[in-house]
Amino acid sequence: QKEVEQDPGPLSVPEGAIVSLNCTYSNSAFQYFMWYRQYSRKGPELLMYTYSSGNKEDGRFTAQVDKSSKYISLFIRDSQPSDSATYLCAITRPGRNDMRFGAGTRLTVKP
Amino acid sequence: DVKVTQSSRYLVKRTGEKVFLECVQDMDHENMFWYRQDPGLGLRLIYFSYDVKMKEKGDIPEGYSVSREKKERFSLILESASTNQTSMYLCASSRDQRHYEQFFGPGTRLTVL
């Protein structure tokens, strides 16, 4: 079993839709959770970072962590064509440098 | 803003060649990382370094070596390139052992013929 699982999609939504991206992980030792956005032919850029259960909001983006279910989500409200990218979840443990990445979900937002 | 730069965006090499990929970060970060990214496999850690001249193997170190002679610079070396090393190579850095956010460079798309 992979340490972190992410549905690769692709996911296609109309402009303005609410997007839900999800990852599950297998080890409860993971305590730090990140979402990265990667545009085509570019490096990943950090979108959200959280370390506690619950929600963290930043503009149109909300990161949600449910440690009891080992489930993390990223919600995008009022999605825009500029949100079209691959979204990667990433998790890590305290004191460790070996971050684990999901395979990425490719999102297309159609005008 | 953290800036991580990589020496080349695209590189084409022949089987058996020695290949150097360079990465530089300008934020005095202690940790630096090399990943490769392949479709369906996500990012896989090759090596990382938490200090000058220090390195640790990641998940897939075979066929690679690294060098960190200065804090800001981390090099990935393919001693004898093979076709299965054709991939996107990403360098990242993070501040220190207590800060887990990693900041990535733009990537180098390496093709080995």
mmCIF file with all atom_site columns, C-alpha atoms in Angstrom, chain A residues 2-104:
data_model
loop_
_atom_site.group_PDB
_atom_site.id
_atom_site.type_symbol
_atom_site.label_atom_id
_atom_site.label_alt_id
_atom_site.label_comp_id
_atom_site.label_asym_id
_atom_site.label_entity_id
_atom_site.label_seq_id
_atom_site.pdbx_PDB_ins_code
_atom_site.Cartn_x
_atom_site.Cartn_y
_atom_site.Cartn_z
_atom_site.occupancy
_atom_site.B_iso_or_equiv
_atom_site.pdbx_formal_charge
_atom_site.auth_seq_id
_atom_site.auth_comp_id
_atom_site.auth_asym_id
_atom_site.auth_atom_id
_atom_site.pdbx_PDB_model_num
ATOM 1   C CA . LYS A 1 2   ? 1.311   3.411  -0.933  1.00 0.00 ? 2   LYS A CA 1
ATOM 2   C CA . GLU A 1 3   ? 1.833   5.829  1.926   1.00 0.00 ? 3   GLU A CA 1
ATOM 3   C CA . VAL A 1 4   ? -0.295  8.446  0.222   1.00 0.00 ? 4   VAL A CA 1
ATOM 4   C CA . GLU A 1 5   ? -2.947  7.862  -2.415  1.00 0.00 ? 5   GLU A CA 1
ATOM 5   C CA . GLN A 1 6   ? -4.377  10.490 -4.724  1.00 0.00 ? 6   GLN A CA 1
ATOM 6   C CA . ASP A 1 7   ? -6.829  10.064 -7.559  1.00 0.00 ? 7   ASP A CA 1
ATOM 7   C CA . PRO A 1 8   ? -4.931  11.176 -10.703 1.00 0.00 ? 8   PRO A CA 1
ATOM 8   C CA . GLY A 1 9   ? -8.082  12.320 -12.484 1.00 0.00 ? 9   GLY A CA 1
ATOM 9   C CA . PRO A 1 10  ? -8.200  14.018 -14.889 1.00 0.00 ? 10  PRO A CA 1
ATOM 10  C CA . LEU A 1 11  ? -10.883 16.272 -13.490 1.00 0.00 ? 11  LEU A CA 1
ATOM 11  C CA . SER A 1 12  ? -12.705 18.743 -15.720 1.00 0.00 ? 12  SER A CA 1
ATOM 12  C CA . VAL A 1 13  ? -15.121 21.350 -14.327 1.00 0.00 ? 13  VAL A CA 1
ATOM 13  C CA . PRO A 1 14  ? -16.853 24.483 -15.639 1.00 0.00 ? 14  PRO A CA 1
ATOM 14  C CA . GLU A 1 15  ? -15.663 27.892 -14.526 1.00 0.00 ? 15  GLU A CA 1
ATOM 15  C CA . GLY A 1 16  ? -17.197 28.882 -11.186 1.00 0.00 ? 16  GLY A CA 1
ATOM 16  C CA . ALA A 1 17  ? -17.567 25.317 -9.907  1.00 0.00 ? 17  ALA A CA 1
ATOM 17  C CA . ILE A 1 18  ? -16.427 24.157 -6.491  1.00 0.00 ? 18  ILE A CA 1
ATOM 18  C CA . VAL A 1 19  ? -13.570 21.679 -6.837  1.00 0.00 ? 19  VAL A CA 1
ATOM 19  C CA . SER A 1 20  ? -12.750 18.996 -4.302  1.00 0.00 ? 20  SER A CA 1
ATOM 20  C CA . LEU A 1 21  ? -9.350  17.287 -4.415  1.00 0.00 ? 21  LEU A CA 1
ATOM 21  C CA . ASN A 1 22  ? -8.545  14.480 -2.011  1.00 0.00 ? 22  ASN A CA 1
ATOM 22  C CA . CYS A 1 23  ? -5.772  12.306 -0.647  1.00 0.00 ? 23  CYS A CA 1
ATOM 23  C CA . THR A 1 24  ? -5.658  9.472  1.839   1.00 0.00 ? 24  THR A CA 1
ATOM 24  C CA . TYR A 1 25  ? -2.636  8.344  3.808   1.00 0.00 ? 25  TYR A CA 1
ATOM 25  C CA . SER A 1 26  ? -1.835  5.186  5.673   1.00 0.00 ? 26  SER A CA 1
ATOM 26  C CA . ASN A 1 27  ? 0.390   6.145  8.604   1.00 0.00 ? 27  ASN A CA 1
ATOM 27  C CA . SER A 1 28  ? -0.949  8.154  11.526  1.00 0.00 ? 28  SER A CA 1
ATOM 28  C CA . ALA A 1 29  ? 2.606   9.373  12.217  1.00 0.00 ? 29  ALA A CA 1
ATOM 29  C CA . PHE A 1 30  ? 2.187   11.905 9.404   1.00 0.00 ? 30  PHE A CA 1
ATOM 30  C CA . GLN A 1 31  ? 1.441   15.232 11.020  1.00 0.00 ? 31  GLN A CA 1
ATOM 31  C CA . TYR A 1 32  ? 2.183   17.900 8.421   1.00 0.00 ? 32  TYR A CA 1
ATOM 32  C CA . PHE A 1 33  ? 0.155   18.340 5.264   1.00 0.00 ? 33  PHE A CA 1
ATOM 33  C CA . MET A 1 34  ? 0.743   20.435 2.199   1.00 0.00 ? 34  MET A CA 1
ATOM 34  C CA . TRP A 1 35  ? -0.868  21.114 -1.149  1.00 0.00 ? 35  TRP A CA 1
ATOM 35  C CA . TYR A 1 36  ? 1.184   22.107 -4.152  1.00 0.00 ? 36  TYR A CA 1
ATOM 36  C CA . ARG A 1 37  ? 0.045   23.401 -7.526  1.00 0.00 ? 37  ARG A CA 1
ATOM 37  C CA . GLN A 1 38  ? 2.072   22.549 -10.603 1.00 0.00 ? 38  GLN A CA 1
ATOM 38  C CA . TYR A 1 39  ? 1.508   24.187 -13.940 1.00 0.00 ? 39  TYR A CA 1
ATOM 39  C CA . SER A 1 40  ? 2.595   22.356 -17.068 1.00 0.00 ? 40  SER A CA 1
ATOM 40  C CA . ARG A 1 41  ? 6.385   22.263 -17.467 1.00 0.00 ? 41  ARG A CA 1
ATOM 41  C CA . LYS A 1 42  ? 6.931   24.143 -14.196 1.00 0.00 ? 42  LYS A CA 1
ATOM 42  C CA . GLY A 1 43  ? 8.023   23.194 -10.686 1.00 0.00 ? 43  GLY A CA 1
ATOM 43  C CA . PRO A 1 44  ? 5.435   22.703 -7.908  1.00 0.00 ? 44  PRO A CA 1
ATOM 44  C CA . GLU A 1 45  ? 4.525   25.798 -5.891  1.00 0.00 ? 45  GLU A CA 1
ATOM 45  C CA . LEU A 1 46  ? 3.308   25.629 -2.314  1.00 0.00 ? 46  LEU A CA 1
ATOM 46  C CA . LEU A 1 47  ? -0.375  26.502 -1.942  1.00 0.00 ? 47  LEU A CA 1
ATOM 47  C CA . MET A 1 48  ? -1.387  25.478 1.547   1.00 0.00 ? 48  MET A CA 1
ATOM 48  C CA . TYR A 1 49  ? 0.330   24.112 4.643   1.00 0.00 ? 49  TYR A CA 1
ATOM 49  C CA . THR A 1 50  ? -1.397  22.793 7.735   1.00 0.00 ? 50  THR A CA 1
ATOM 50  C CA . TYR A 1 51  ? -0.549  20.571 10.671  1.00 0.00 ? 51  TYR A CA 1
ATOM 51  C CA . SER A 1 52  ? -3.789  20.223 12.553  1.00 0.00 ? 52  SER A CA 1
ATOM 52  C CA . SER A 1 53  ? -7.154  18.661 11.978  1.00 0.00 ? 53  SER A CA 1
ATOM 53  C CA . GLY A 1 54  ? -9.830  21.022 10.720  1.00 0.00 ? 54  GLY A CA 1
ATOM 54  C CA . ASN A 1 55  ? -9.973  23.671 8.044   1.00 0.00 ? 55  ASN A CA 1
ATOM 55  C CA . LYS A 1 56  ? -7.535  26.311 6.905   1.00 0.00 ? 56  LYS A CA 1
ATOM 56  C CA . GLU A 1 57  ? -8.702  28.943 4.476   1.00 0.00 ? 57  GLU A CA 1
ATOM 57  C CA . ASP A 1 58  ? -6.729  31.177 2.124   1.00 0.00 ? 58  ASP A CA 1
ATOM 58  C CA . GLY A 1 59  ? -8.812  33.147 -0.335  1.00 0.00 ? 59  GLY A CA 1
ATOM 59  C CA . ARG A 1 60  ? -10.647 30.734 -2.603  1.00 0.00 ? 60  ARG A CA 1
ATOM 60  C CA . PHE A 1 61  ? -8.701  27.760 -1.239  1.00 0.00 ? 61  PHE A CA 1
ATOM 61  C CA . THR A 1 62  ? -9.571  25.673 1.818   1.00 0.00 ? 62  THR A CA 1
ATOM 62  C CA . ALA A 1 63  ? -7.423  22.827 3.124   1.00 0.00 ? 63  ALA A CA 1
ATOM 63  C CA . GLN A 1 64  ? -9.162  20.278 5.288   1.00 0.00 ? 64  GLN A CA 1
ATOM 64  C CA . VAL A 1 65  ? -7.516  17.593 7.403   1.00 0.00 ? 65  VAL A CA 1
ATOM 65  C CA . ASP A 1 66  ? -9.264  14.687 9.126   1.00 0.00 ? 66  ASP A CA 1
ATOM 66  C CA . LYS A 1 67  ? -6.573  12.831 11.042  1.00 0.00 ? 67  LYS A CA 1
ATOM 67  C CA . SER A 1 68  ? -9.005  10.246 12.410  1.00 0.00 ? 68  SER A CA 1
ATOM 68  C CA . SER A 1 69  ? -9.839  9.147  8.854   1.00 0.00 ? 69  SER A CA 1
ATOM 69  C CA . LYS A 1 70  ? -6.351  9.905  7.472   1.00 0.00 ? 70  LYS A CA 1
ATOM 70  C CA . TYR A 1 71  ? -7.980  12.023 4.806   1.00 0.00 ? 71  TYR A CA 1
ATOM 71  C CA . ILE A 1 72  ? -6.996  15.425 3.464   1.00 0.00 ? 72  ILE A CA 1
ATOM 72  C CA . SER A 1 73  ? -8.838  17.642 1.011   1.00 0.00 ? 73  SER A CA 1
ATOM 73  C CA . LEU A 1 74  ? -8.343  20.832 -0.926  1.00 0.00 ? 74  LEU A CA 1
ATOM 74  C CA . PHE A 1 75  ? -11.423 22.808 -1.942  1.00 0.00 ? 75  PHE A CA 1
ATOM 75  C CA . ILE A 1 76  ? -11.325 25.501 -4.601  1.00 0.00 ? 76  ILE A CA 1
ATOM 76  C CA . ARG A 1 77  ? -14.286 27.890 -4.674  1.00 0.00 ? 77  ARG A CA 1
ATOM 77  C CA . ASP A 1 78  ? -15.319 29.841 -7.750  1.00 0.00 ? 78  ASP A CA 1
ATOM 78  C CA . SER A 1 79  ? -12.784 27.968 -9.855  1.00 0.00 ? 79  SER A CA 1
ATOM 79  C CA . GLN A 1 80  ? -11.078 29.876 -12.665 1.00 0.00 ? 80  GLN A CA 1
ATOM 80  C CA . PRO A 1 81  ? -9.383  28.731 -15.885 1.00 0.00 ? 81  PRO A CA 1
ATOM 81  C CA . SER A 1 82  ? -6.115  29.878 -14.296 1.00 0.00 ? 82  SER A CA 1
ATOM 82  C CA . ASP A 1 83  ? -6.599  27.132 -11.674 1.00 0.00 ? 83  ASP A CA 1
ATOM 83  C CA . SER A 1 84  ? -6.027  24.538 -14.400 1.00 0.00 ? 84  SER A CA 1
ATOM 84  C CA . ALA A 1 85  ? -2.978  22.648 -13.185 1.00 0.00 ? 85  ALA A CA 1
ATOM 85  C CA . THR A 1 86  ? -1.909  19.469 -11.435 1.00 0.00 ? 86  THR A CA 1
ATOM 86  C CA . TYR A 1 87  ? -2.455  19.500 -7.670  1.00 0.00 ? 87  TYR A CA 1
ATOM 87  C CA . LEU A 1 88  ? -0.170  17.455 -5.445  1.00 0.00 ? 88  LEU A CA 1
ATOM 88  C CA . CYS A 1 89  ? -0.756  16.578 -1.830  1.00 0.00 ? 89  CYS A CA 1
ATOM 89  C CA . ALA A 1 90  ? 2.316   16.104 0.351   1.00 0.00 ? 90  ALA A CA 1
ATOM 90  C CA . ILE A 1 91  ? 2.694   14.767 3.866   1.00 0.00 ? 91  ILE A CA 1
ATOM 91  C CA . THR A 1 92  ? 5.554   14.401 6.288   1.00 0.00 ? 92  THR A CA 1
ATOM 92  C CA . ARG A 1 93  ? 6.375   13.381 9.835   1.00 0.00 ? 93  ARG A CA 1
ATOM 93  C CA . PRO A 1 94  ? 7.951   15.390 12.657  1.00 0.00 ? 94  PRO A CA 1
ATOM 94  C CA . GLY A 1 95  ? 11.718  15.433 12.454  1.00 0.00 ? 95  GLY A CA 1
ATOM 95  C CA . ARG A 1 96  ? 11.825  13.812 9.030   1.00 0.00 ? 96  ARG A CA 1
ATOM 96  C CA . ASN A 1 97  ? 12.865  15.203 5.671   1.00 0.00 ? 97  ASN A CA 1
ATOM 97  C CA . ASP A 1 98  ? 11.352  12.504 3.486   1.00 0.00 ? 98  ASP A CA 1
ATOM 98  C CA . MET A 1 99  ? 8.135   14.170 2.389   1.00 0.00 ? 99  MET A CA 1
ATOM 99  C CA . ARG A 1 100 ? 5.692   11.868 0.635   1.00 0.00 ? 100 ARG A CA 1
ATOM 100 C CA . PHE A 1 101 ? 3.827   13.121 -2.403  1.00 0.00 ? 101 PHE A CA 1
ATOM 101 C CA . GLY A 1 102 ? 0.627   11.991 -4.002  1.00 0.00 ? 102 GLY A CA 1
ATOM 102 C CA . ALA A 1 103 ? 0.754   11.274 -7.720  1.00 0.00 ? 103 ALA A CA 1
ATOM 103 C CA . GLY A 1 104 ? -1.156  14.490 -8.451  1.00 0.00 ? 104 GLY A CA 1
#
